[in-house]
């Protein structure tokens, strides 16, 4: 499914995670990590949103001039399993078409560091996506950041709420950087071109 929207419409990029320092380096918080890097690239600082339980940064992505896209970066501060409320409130406030929303999130069924970009689909058991889909339907973009499956008999909930392992952390900055590149490509160049470059 490829959707063409008004080029002047803003984009809303939601990095999914849990608020608080105890969760900061969890696998489940990789969406926050990507959002933080995108904010840094845009020269912005996250501030508390007036209209939702979230932190936001406004800026632009893409080449300078009229081809750049207005972007609202969002980190919901409501905890992962109720991310849909803040994202929907900000969608309505900024008048963002649902197909211009991007969820950046961890994905168990993809190898560590691999990316998949897509539009629409199911939630695959991910509570952040489940909440967003319940609030606004499934027709938003996803940048899925692979974290792999838990080892042995470790429960999924324990795995995603653990910090990245020391071996994983050696490559984490590179993979987060690549995921931020993929988000920028999605917004500036469209889904198909971004998929051809970053889907692995």
N, CA, C and O of each residue as an XYZ file, in Angstrom:
800
protein
N       0.849     -1.194      0.000
C       0.000      0.000      0.000
C       0.884      1.243      0.000
O       1.661      1.452      0.931
N       0.770      2.063     -1.033
C       1.526      3.302     -1.127
C       0.529      4.450     -1.118
O      -0.438      4.445     -1.881
N       0.761      5.425     -0.261
C      -0.176      6.538     -0.127
C       0.534      7.826     -0.490
O       1.651      8.077     -0.036
N      -0.112      8.642     -1.310
C       0.434      9.959     -1.633
C      -0.377     10.998     -0.887
O      -1.600     11.052     -1.017
N       0.300     11.820     -0.107
C      -0.405     12.827      0.677
C       0.036     14.217      0.242
O       1.007     14.372     -0.499
N      -0.679     15.205      0.705
C      -0.353     16.605      0.473
C       1.084     16.865      0.932
O       1.423     16.624      2.090
N       1.922     17.356      0.019
C       3.338     17.568      0.343
C       3.527     18.604      1.443
O       4.570     18.636      2.097
N       2.520     19.454      1.650
C       2.657     20.481      2.692
C       2.213     19.982      4.070
O       2.422     20.661      5.075
N       1.598     18.791      4.115
C       1.118     18.266      5.397
C       2.306     17.881      6.277
O       3.296     17.349      5.776
N       2.219     18.143      7.580
C       3.323     17.770      8.469
C       3.386     16.258      8.682
O       2.418     15.537      8.438
N       4.538     15.803      9.140
C       4.738     14.421      9.552
C       4.889     14.368     11.064
O       5.438     15.284     11.677
N       4.396     13.288     11.658
C       4.560     13.062     13.091
C       5.339     11.755     13.268
O       4.887     10.687     12.857
N       6.500     11.863     13.879
C       7.357     10.699     14.104
C       7.341     10.380     15.583
O       7.816     11.165     16.403
N       6.792      9.223     15.922
C       6.661      8.810     17.320
C       7.699      7.739     17.633
O       7.596      6.609     17.155
N       8.691      8.092     18.430
C       9.622      7.102     18.957
C       8.989      6.472     20.188
O       8.664      7.177     21.143
N       8.811      5.163     20.180
C       8.097      4.492     21.272
C       9.071      4.001     22.343
O      10.167      3.530     22.041
N       8.643      4.124     23.597
C       9.458      3.681     24.716
C       8.744      3.947     26.026
O       7.563      4.292     26.046
N       9.466      3.784     27.112
C       8.940      4.063     28.454
C       9.729      5.216     29.072
O      10.951      5.271     28.937
N       9.041      6.138     29.749
C       9.751      7.266     30.360
C      10.482      6.848     31.631
O      10.086      5.900     32.308
N      11.551      7.567     31.942
C      12.270      7.319     33.188
C      13.647      6.740     32.953
O      13.835      5.940     32.036
N      14.616      7.131     33.767
C      16.006      6.702     33.560
C      16.199      5.196     33.688
O      17.117      4.646     33.080
N      15.363      4.523     34.455
C      15.531      3.079     34.642
C      15.247      2.292     33.358
O      15.665      1.142     33.223
N      14.525      2.929     32.407
C      14.197      2.261     31.147
C      15.072      2.726     29.985
O      14.977      2.176     28.888
N      15.911      3.716     30.206
C      16.551      4.455     29.112
C      17.295      3.573     28.116
O      17.236      3.823     26.912
N      17.996      2.543     28.595
C      18.802      1.708     27.698
C      18.173      0.346     27.426
O      18.826     -0.549     26.890
N      16.888      0.191     27.801
C      16.172     -1.062     27.508
C      16.014     -1.270     26.002
O      15.973     -0.307     25.238
N      15.926     -2.521     25.586
C      15.639     -2.818     24.180
C      14.315     -2.185     23.743
O      14.179     -1.738     22.605
N      13.351     -2.153     24.652
C      12.025     -1.612     24.353
C      12.068     -0.108     24.087
O      11.097      0.461     23.588
N      13.182      0.536     24.415
C      13.272      1.990     24.304
C      14.057      2.455     23.094
O      14.445      3.621     23.023
N      14.297      1.572     22.149
C      15.102      1.972     20.998
C      14.403      3.070     20.188
O      15.071      3.865     19.527
N      13.077      3.120     20.232
C      12.355      4.203     19.555
C      12.712      5.563     20.131
O      12.868      6.532     19.388
N      12.844      5.642     21.474
C      13.282      6.884     22.112
C      14.696      7.244     21.656
O      14.993      8.413     21.410
N      15.566      6.240     21.545
C      16.960      6.497     21.155
C      17.021      7.114     19.759
O      17.771      8.062     19.525
N      16.227      6.570     18.834
C      16.200      7.102     17.473
C      15.619      8.513     17.472
O      16.135      9.392     16.781
N      14.553      8.740     18.239
C      13.953     10.075     18.311
C      14.947     11.093     18.881
O      15.023     12.223     18.397
N      15.703     10.697     19.901
C      16.696     11.604     20.475
C      17.743     12.003     19.441
O      18.144     13.165     19.380
N      18.187     11.047     18.628
C      19.182     11.355     17.600
C      18.592     12.262     16.528
O      19.258     13.189     16.069
N      17.360     12.009     16.125
C      16.711     12.870     15.127
C      16.567     14.299     15.653
O      16.776     15.261     14.913
N      16.210     14.435     16.929
C      16.099     15.774     17.526
C      17.450     16.482     17.491
O      17.534     17.669     17.173
N      18.493     15.746     17.818
C      19.848     16.306     17.794
C      20.210     16.772     16.381
O      20.772     17.853     16.207
N      19.893     15.971     15.393
C      20.178     16.338     14.004
C      19.413     17.591     13.583
O      19.917     18.407     12.810
N      18.188     17.735     14.100
C      17.371     18.893     13.736
C      17.723     20.126     14.568
O      17.209     21.219     14.331
N      18.611     19.930     15.548
C      19.010     21.053     16.396
C      17.958     21.445     17.407
O      17.921     22.592     17.852
N      17.097     20.502     17.779
C      16.016     20.790     18.715
C      16.188     20.067     20.036
O      16.993     19.144     20.156
N      15.422     20.499     21.023
C      15.418     19.883     22.347
C      13.986     19.508     22.700
O      13.069     20.312     22.530
N      13.795     18.308     23.185
C      12.447     17.881     23.561
C      11.899     18.750     24.690
O      12.583     19.044     25.671
N      10.642     19.148     24.515
C       9.937     19.934     25.528
C       8.582     19.285     25.785
O       8.024     18.603     24.925
N       8.083     19.512     26.959
C       6.782     18.947     27.326
C       5.683     19.516     26.438
O       5.589     20.731     26.264
N       4.861     18.652     25.884
C       3.761     19.092     25.027
C       2.646     19.678     25.877
O       2.332     19.165     26.952
N       2.050     20.758     25.383
C       0.937     21.386     26.106
C      -0.343     20.571     25.954
O      -1.215     20.604     26.823
N      -0.452     19.834     24.837
C      -1.726     19.209     24.490
C      -1.772     17.706     24.747
O      -2.795     17.072     24.491
N      -0.686     17.129     25.245
C      -0.663     15.672     25.412
C       0.418     15.289     26.413
O       1.313     16.077     26.717
N       0.315     14.060     26.917
C       1.327     13.522     27.830
C       2.485     13.013     26.976
O       2.612     11.817     26.712
N       3.321     13.952     26.555
C       4.402     13.623     25.623
C       5.430     14.742     25.626
O       5.172     15.847     26.104
N       6.597     14.431     25.082
C       7.603     15.442     24.787
C       7.683     15.583     23.276
O       7.579     14.598     22.544
N       7.871     16.826     22.809
C       7.876     17.075     21.371
C       9.029     17.987     20.973
O       9.532     18.780     21.768
N       9.426     17.844     19.714
C      10.346     18.752     19.046
C       9.770     19.015     17.664
O       9.347     18.083     16.980
N       9.750     20.266     17.251
C       9.323     20.589     15.891
C      10.535     20.990     15.067
O      11.441     21.661     15.563
N      10.547     20.576     13.805
C      11.663     20.905     12.928
C      11.353     20.492     11.506
O      10.194     20.315     11.132
N      12.411     20.339     10.712
C      12.239     19.963      9.314
C      13.230     18.868      8.940
O      14.336     18.791      9.476
N      12.802     18.025      8.006
C      13.644     16.955      7.467
C      13.669     17.099      5.952
O      12.661     17.437      5.332
N      14.835     16.837      5.363
C      14.962     16.868      3.915
C      15.805     18.041      3.466
O      16.329     18.788      4.293
N      15.941     18.208      2.153
C      16.779     19.287      1.618
C      16.238     20.653      1.999
O      15.035     20.824      2.195
N      17.126     21.614      2.101
C      16.702     22.968      2.419
C      15.772     23.499      1.337
O      15.883     23.139      0.165
N      14.858     24.359      1.753
C      13.944     24.948      0.785
C      12.574     24.292      0.814
O      12.236     23.600      1.774
N      11.786     24.504     -0.230
C      10.393     24.024     -0.228
C      10.257     22.505     -0.211
O       9.190     21.988      0.121
N      11.335     21.772     -0.568
C      11.246     20.308     -0.572
C      11.351     19.710      0.826
O      11.067     18.526      1.007
N      11.751     20.499      1.815
C      11.858     19.954      3.170
C      10.466     19.727      3.747
O       9.494     20.361      3.336
N      10.392     18.816      4.698
C       9.104     18.445      5.291
C       9.050     18.882      6.752
O      10.009     18.706      7.503
N       7.930     19.446      7.133
C       7.727     19.817      8.530
C       7.487     18.548      9.341
O       6.694     17.689      8.954
N       8.187     18.444     10.475
C       8.144     17.229     11.283
C       7.894     17.575     12.746
O       8.462     18.529     13.279
N       7.035     16.787     13.384
C       6.858     16.839     14.833
C       7.372     15.519     15.379
O       6.797     14.461     15.122
N       8.457     15.589     16.134
C       9.011     14.398     16.803
C       8.329     14.246     18.147
O       8.157     15.223     18.875
N       7.941     13.028     18.478
C       7.176     12.785     19.706
C       7.772     11.620     20.488
O       8.098     10.576     19.923
N       7.906     11.816     21.788
C       8.168     10.704     22.711
C       6.997     10.666     23.699
O       6.927     11.506     24.596
N       6.079      9.707     23.550
C       4.981      9.607     24.520
C       5.537      9.349     25.921
O       6.426      8.519     26.108
N       5.008     10.062     26.880
C       5.442      9.915     28.273
C       4.423      9.148     29.100
O       4.377      9.269     30.324
N       3.607      8.354     28.411
C       2.465      7.684     29.047
C       2.731      6.218     29.344
O       1.839      5.520     29.826
N       3.925      5.737     29.070
C       4.281      4.321     29.077
C       3.810      3.650     27.792
O       2.794      4.012     27.199
N       4.596      2.659     27.395
C       4.460      2.034     26.084
C       3.038      1.584     25.770
O       2.527      1.849     24.682
N       2.394      0.899     26.730
C       1.126      0.235     26.391
C      -0.049      1.197     26.251
O      -1.156      0.760     25.936
N       0.160      2.492     26.476
C      -0.889      3.490     26.229
C      -0.350      4.637     25.375
O      -0.746      5.791     25.543
N       0.560      4.301     24.455
C       1.150      5.315     23.566
C       0.121      5.963     22.641
O       0.294      7.108     22.225
N      -0.938      5.240     22.322
C      -1.900      5.728     21.337
C      -2.574      7.030     21.723
O      -2.846      7.862     20.858
N      -2.852      7.224     23.021
C      -3.534      8.443     23.454
C      -2.753      9.705     23.131
O      -3.281     10.589     22.456
N      -1.501      9.821     23.595
C      -0.720     11.013     23.286
C      -0.488     11.213     21.785
O      -0.552     12.341     21.295
N      -0.220     10.132     21.059
C       0.038     10.270     19.625
C      -1.210     10.776     18.911
O      -1.118     11.645     18.044
N      -2.373     10.243     19.267
C      -3.618     10.674     18.623
C      -3.935     12.126     18.957
O      -4.379     12.877     18.089
N      -3.714     12.526     20.200
C      -3.959     13.926     20.584
C      -3.091     14.873     19.766
O      -3.564     15.917     19.316
N      -1.822     14.515     19.570
C      -0.915     15.373     18.811
C      -1.218     15.318     17.313
O      -1.067     16.317     16.609
N      -1.642     14.159     16.832
C      -2.099     14.067     15.432
C      -3.214     15.065     15.172
O      -3.198     15.780     14.170
N      -4.188     15.108     16.085
C      -5.341     16.001     15.915
C      -4.925     17.463     16.064
O      -5.385     18.322     15.311
N      -4.060     17.745     17.032
C      -3.638     19.125     17.283
C      -2.865     19.703     16.090
O      -3.090     20.844     15.688
N      -1.951     18.897     15.530
C      -1.123     19.374     14.421
C      -1.730     19.090     13.046
O      -1.147     19.442     12.021
N      -2.918     18.443     13.031
C      -3.624     18.125     11.790
C      -2.744     17.284     10.844
O      -2.530     17.630      9.682
N      -2.256     16.190     11.386
C      -1.390     15.284     10.634
C      -2.232     14.144     10.050
O      -2.951     13.483     10.799
N      -2.165     13.897      8.746
C      -2.855     12.719      8.198
C      -2.277     11.448      8.837
O      -1.074     11.364      9.084
N      -3.128     10.477      9.097
C      -2.653      9.249      9.746
C      -1.523      8.598      8.953
O      -0.597      8.050      9.551
N      -1.578      8.647      7.614
C      -0.518      8.031      6.804
C       0.788      8.827      6.853
O       1.793      8.389      6.292
N       0.790      9.988      7.514
C       2.026     10.756      7.730
C       2.575     10.543      9.142
O       3.436     11.293      9.603
N       2.074      9.526      9.813
C       2.582      9.182     11.142
C       3.548      8.007     11.006
O       3.282      7.052     10.277
N       4.669      8.092     11.714
C       5.676      7.036     11.704
C       5.909      6.586     13.144
O       6.242      7.402     14.003
N       5.736      5.303     13.408
C       6.089      4.728     14.704
C       7.457      4.064     14.573
O       7.655      3.214     13.705
N       8.391      4.449     15.424
C       9.717      3.828     15.451
C       9.752      2.935     16.687
O       9.580      3.416     17.807
N       9.976      1.627     16.487
C       9.799      0.697     17.604
C      10.699     -0.525     17.484
O      11.206     -0.837     16.407
N      10.885     -1.202     18.594
C      11.625     -2.465     18.634
C      10.780     -3.580     18.037
O       9.552     -3.560     18.120
N      11.460     -4.562     17.428
C      10.763     -5.671     16.773
C      11.472     -6.987     17.085
O      12.634     -7.173     16.725
N      10.766     -7.899     17.757
C      11.333     -9.173     18.176
C      11.641    -10.107     17.008
O      12.610    -10.864     17.068
N      10.848    -10.067     15.967
C      10.956    -11.062     14.896
C      11.941    -10.671     13.803
O      11.909    -11.234     12.709
N      12.805     -9.722     14.086
C      13.842     -9.300     13.142
C      15.179     -9.383     13.877
O      15.265     -9.055     15.060
N      16.211     -9.819     13.175
C      17.542     -9.926     13.781
C      18.014     -8.576     14.309
O      17.642     -7.523     13.791
N      18.830     -8.629     15.335
C      19.330     -7.408     15.968
C      19.958     -6.464     14.939
O      20.837     -6.856     14.171
N      19.487     -5.212     14.940
C      20.044     -4.167     14.093
C      19.444     -4.072     12.711
O      19.616     -3.053     12.042
N      18.740     -5.107     12.254
C      18.107     -5.052     10.930
C      16.874     -4.150     10.995
O      16.256     -3.993     12.048
N      16.535     -3.569      9.862
C      15.397     -2.655      9.784
C      14.363     -3.164      8.781
O      14.708     -3.814      7.794
N      13.099     -2.861      9.045
C      12.022     -3.071      8.078
C      11.120     -1.835      8.147
O      10.680     -1.429      9.223
N      10.857     -1.254      6.988
C       9.928     -0.132      6.890
C       8.669     -0.619      6.207
O       8.734     -1.370      5.234
N       7.529     -0.197      6.710
C       6.261     -0.626      6.097
C       5.168      0.377      6.435
O       5.315      1.215      7.324
N       4.080      0.267      5.705
C       2.884      1.067      5.955
C       1.752      0.121      6.288
O       1.446     -0.790      5.519
N       1.124      0.338      7.445
C       0.007     -0.500      7.853
C       0.459     -1.860      8.347
O       1.655     -2.129      8.459
N      -0.510     -2.716      8.642
C      -0.223     -4.067      9.117
C      -0.669     -4.266     10.552
O      -1.292     -3.398     11.163
N      -0.327     -5.451     11.076
C      -0.719     -5.804     12.437
C       0.258     -5.259     13.468
O       1.201     -4.542     13.133
N       0.017     -5.614     14.735
C       0.890     -5.114     15.804
C       1.907     -6.165     16.257
O       2.838     -5.842     16.995
N       1.738     -7.426     15.822
C       2.674     -8.498     16.155
C       2.934     -8.604     17.664
O       4.030     -8.956     18.098
N       1.893     -8.290     18.450
C       2.021     -8.404     19.899
C       2.718     -7.245     20.572
O       2.940     -7.275     21.783
N       3.072     -6.208     19.799
C       3.773     -5.050     20.378
C       2.749     -4.113     21.010
O       1.862     -3.607     20.324
N       2.872     -3.880     22.329
C       1.842     -3.124     23.035
C       1.740     -1.667     22.604
O       0.655     -1.088     22.630
N       2.866     -1.069     22.207
C       2.815      0.312     21.726
C       2.029      0.422     20.433
O       1.202      1.320     20.276
N       2.287     -0.496     19.503
C       1.540     -0.499     18.248
C       0.072     -0.850     18.486
O      -0.819     -0.278     17.858
N      -0.169     -1.780     19.384
C      -1.550     -2.181     19.703
C      -2.348     -0.967     20.166
O      -3.492     -0.774     19.755
N      -1.738     -0.149     21.023
C      -2.396      1.044     21.538
C      -2.619      2.074     20.434
O      -3.686      2.682     20.354
N      -1.606      2.270     19.577
C      -1.763      3.229     18.480
C      -2.832      2.786     17.500
O      -3.645      3.598     17.058
N      -2.839      1.500     17.155
C      -3.818      0.996     16.198
C      -5.235      1.080     16.761
O      -6.180      1.394     16.037
N      -5.373      0.801     18.041
C      -6.698      0.921     18.675
C      -7.189      2.366     18.615
O      -8.382      2.617     18.447
N      -6.262      3.310     18.755
C      -6.645      4.719     18.801
C      -6.907      5.317     17.422
O      -7.759      6.194     17.284
N      -6.179      4.850     16.390
C      -6.272      5.548     15.099
C      -6.366      4.641     13.886
O      -6.371      5.128     12.756
N      -6.440      3.336     14.093
C      -6.426      2.418     12.961
C      -4.992      2.071     12.572
O      -4.050      2.661     13.100
N      -4.815      1.104     11.639
C      -3.488      0.575     11.357
C      -2.696      1.310     10.272
O      -1.549      0.946     10.013
N      -3.267      2.324      9.637
C      -2.679      2.860      8.408
C      -1.641      3.957      8.671
O      -1.739      5.066      8.145
N      -0.657      3.622      9.489
C       0.476      4.523      9.721
C       1.754      3.761      9.385
O       1.752      2.532      9.312
N       2.842      4.496      9.181
C       4.119      3.875      8.847
C       4.799      3.322     10.097
O       4.590      3.806     11.210
N       5.614      2.300      9.881
C       6.405      1.736     10.976
C       7.855      1.612     10.511
O       8.128      1.165      9.397
N       8.769      2.011     11.375
C      10.187      1.708     11.199
C      10.517      0.713     12.300
O      10.609      1.071     13.474
N      10.692     -0.540     11.904
C      10.846     -1.653     12.846
C      12.341     -1.936     13.029
O      13.049     -2.255     12.074
N      12.789     -1.815     14.244
C      14.208     -1.984     14.589
C      14.365     -3.350     15.250
O      13.843     -3.589     16.339
N      15.087     -4.238     14.580
C      15.209     -5.602     15.083
C      15.989     -5.694     16.385
O      17.062     -5.107     16.527
N      15.432     -6.442     17.337
C      16.150     -6.728     18.595
C      16.345     -8.230     18.784
O      16.968     -8.647     19.760
N      15.827     -9.049     17.870
C      15.972    -10.495     17.987
C      15.067    -11.091     19.055
O      14.350    -10.374     19.753
N      15.111    -12.407     19.169
C      14.284    -13.131     20.132
C      15.044    -13.336     21.434
O      16.275    -13.351     21.436
N      14.319    -13.494     22.550
C      15.000    -13.760     23.826
C      15.719    -15.101     23.813
O      15.257    -16.048     23.177
N      16.839    -15.187     24.507
C      17.580    -16.453     24.547
C      16.897    -17.466     25.469
O      16.236    -17.098     26.440
N      17.073    -18.735     25.147
C      16.588    -19.793     26.030
C      15.120    -19.666     26.345
O      14.284    -19.518     25.454
N      14.816    -19.728     27.637
C      13.419    -19.668     28.077
C      13.053    -18.307     28.663
O      12.024    -18.176     29.327
N      13.874    -17.306     28.426
C      13.570    -15.970     28.944
C      12.233    -15.468     28.395
O      11.961    -15.586     27.200
N      11.414    -14.916     29.264
C      10.135    -14.364     28.845
C      10.353    -13.112     28.000
O      11.296    -12.352     28.219
N       9.455    -12.913     27.025
C       9.558    -11.741     26.152
C       9.536    -10.449     26.956
O      10.327     -9.541     26.696
N       8.635    -10.359     27.934
C       8.530     -9.124     28.727
C       9.831     -8.813     29.459
O      10.225     -7.652     29.567
N      10.499     -9.852     29.963
C      11.780     -9.634     30.637
C      12.846     -9.194     29.639
O      13.659     -8.318     29.933
N      12.836     -9.802     28.468
C      13.848     -9.511     27.449
C      13.772     -8.067     26.976
O      14.791     -7.380     26.912
N      12.574     -7.602     26.645
C      12.464     -6.249     26.084
C      12.728     -5.177     27.136
O      13.115     -4.059     26.798
N      12.522     -5.514     28.414
C      12.757     -4.534     29.480
C      14.146     -4.660     30.097
O      14.415     -4.085     31.152
N      15.024     -5.411     29.442
C      16.432     -5.448     29.838
C      17.239     -4.527     28.936
O      16.862     -4.274     27.792
N      18.361     -4.025     29.465
C      19.260     -3.222     28.647
C      19.878     -4.079     27.551
O      19.981     -5.298     27.689
N      20.284     -3.440     26.473
C      21.037     -4.151     25.447
C      22.276     -4.772     26.082
O      22.905     -4.177     26.957
N      22.618     -5.978     25.628
C      23.793     -6.681     26.140
C      25.067     -5.932     25.730
O      25.059     -5.147     24.782
N      26.147     -6.183     26.449
C      27.389     -5.458     26.178
C      27.861     -5.661     24.745
O      28.354     -4.720     24.123
N      27.719     -6.874     24.208
C      28.117     -7.125     22.820
C      27.246     -6.328     21.853
O      27.738     -5.831     20.840
N      25.952     -6.204     22.162
C      25.039     -5.434     21.311
C      25.363     -3.943     21.364
O      25.261     -3.241     20.358
N      25.752     -3.471     22.538
C      26.010     -2.033     22.697
C      27.170     -1.549     21.832
O      27.246     -0.365     21.502
N      28.078     -2.462     21.462
C      29.206     -2.069     20.607
C      28.729     -1.560     19.256
O      29.376     -0.709     18.646
N      27.598     -2.079     18.788
C      27.069     -1.675     17.480
C      25.816     -0.816     17.586
O      25.287     -0.375     16.566
N      25.340     -0.574     18.784
C      24.046      0.096     18.951
C      24.042      1.485     18.331
O      23.088      1.838     17.637
N      25.081      2.287     18.562
C      25.104      3.644     18.015
C      24.995      3.620     16.494
O      24.283      4.429     15.899
N      25.710      2.679     15.871
C      25.650      2.571     14.409
C      24.235      2.233     13.952
O      23.726      2.844     13.012
N      23.593      1.264     14.611
C      22.258      0.846     14.195
C      21.221      1.947     14.445
O      20.315      2.134     13.634
N      21.347      2.671     15.552
C      20.430      3.787     15.824
C      20.612      4.873     14.767
O      19.635      5.451     14.290
N      21.860      5.146     14.403
C      22.159      6.129     13.375
C      21.514      5.725     12.044
O      20.932      6.555     11.346
N      21.626      4.446     11.710
C      21.043      3.951     10.456
C      19.515      4.039     10.493
O      18.888      4.358      9.483
N      18.917      3.759     11.647
C      17.461      3.863     11.772
C      17.007      5.312     11.607
O      15.974      5.574     10.990
N      17.774      6.251     12.158
C      17.441      7.673     11.979
C      17.553      8.063     10.508
O      16.724      8.819     10.000
N      18.581      7.548      9.819
C      18.694      7.782      8.380
C      17.458      7.259      7.651
O      16.946      7.911      6.742
N      16.983      6.084      8.052
C      15.825      5.470      7.402
C      14.571      6.306      7.599
O      13.772      6.447      6.672
N      14.384      6.863      8.792
C      13.232      7.737      9.046
C      13.307      8.964      8.145
O      12.313      9.357      7.536
N      14.488      9.564      8.065
C      14.646     10.752      7.221
C      14.361     10.428      5.753
O      13.726     11.215      5.051
N      14.831      9.268      5.293
C      14.583      8.866      3.911
C      13.101      8.626      3.660
O      12.578      8.999      2.610
N      12.427      8.009      4.615
C      10.988      7.757      4.485
C      10.228      9.067      4.307
O       9.377      9.181      3.425
N      10.533     10.039      5.133
C       9.828     11.324      5.088
C      10.192     12.105      3.820
O       9.314     12.664      3.162
N      11.474     12.144      3.480
C      11.935     12.984      2.375
C      11.753     12.357      1.005
O      11.517     13.064      0.026
N      11.860     11.015      0.923
C      11.902     10.352     -0.385
C      10.732      9.409     -0.635
O      10.508      8.990     -1.771
N       9.984      9.070      0.410
C       8.864      8.161      0.243
C       9.214      6.738      0.661
O      10.384      6.377      0.789
N       8.166      5.940      0.870
C       8.340      4.604      1.435
C       9.128      3.678      0.514
O      10.046      2.998      0.972
N       8.793      3.638     -0.759
C       9.420      2.650     -1.641
C      10.929      2.867     -1.741
O      11.698      1.908     -1.668
N      11.353      4.108     -1.907
C      12.792      4.374     -2.007
C      13.488      4.060     -0.691
O      14.581      3.493     -0.679
N      12.854      4.430      0.416
C      13.453      4.138      1.721
C      13.549      2.632      1.951
O      14.553      2.146      2.472
N      12.509      1.892      1.564
C      12.540      0.435      1.708
C      13.687     -0.174      0.896
O      14.390     -1.063      1.378
N      13.873      0.304     -0.330
C      14.889     -0.283     -1.191
C      16.291     -0.068     -0.627
O      17.201     -0.855     -0.885
N      16.453      0.998      0.139
C      17.766      1.298      0.718
C      17.963      0.617      2.060
O      19.051      0.109      2.334
N      16.934      0.594      2.909
C      17.135      0.222      4.305
C      16.540     -1.110      4.730
O      16.981     -1.672      5.733
N      15.549     -1.642      4.004
C      15.003     -2.929      4.414
C      16.073     -4.005      4.255
O      16.688     -4.135      3.196
N      16.283     -4.772      5.320
C      17.356     -5.763      5.274
C      16.882     -7.080      5.871
O      17.646     -8.044      5.923
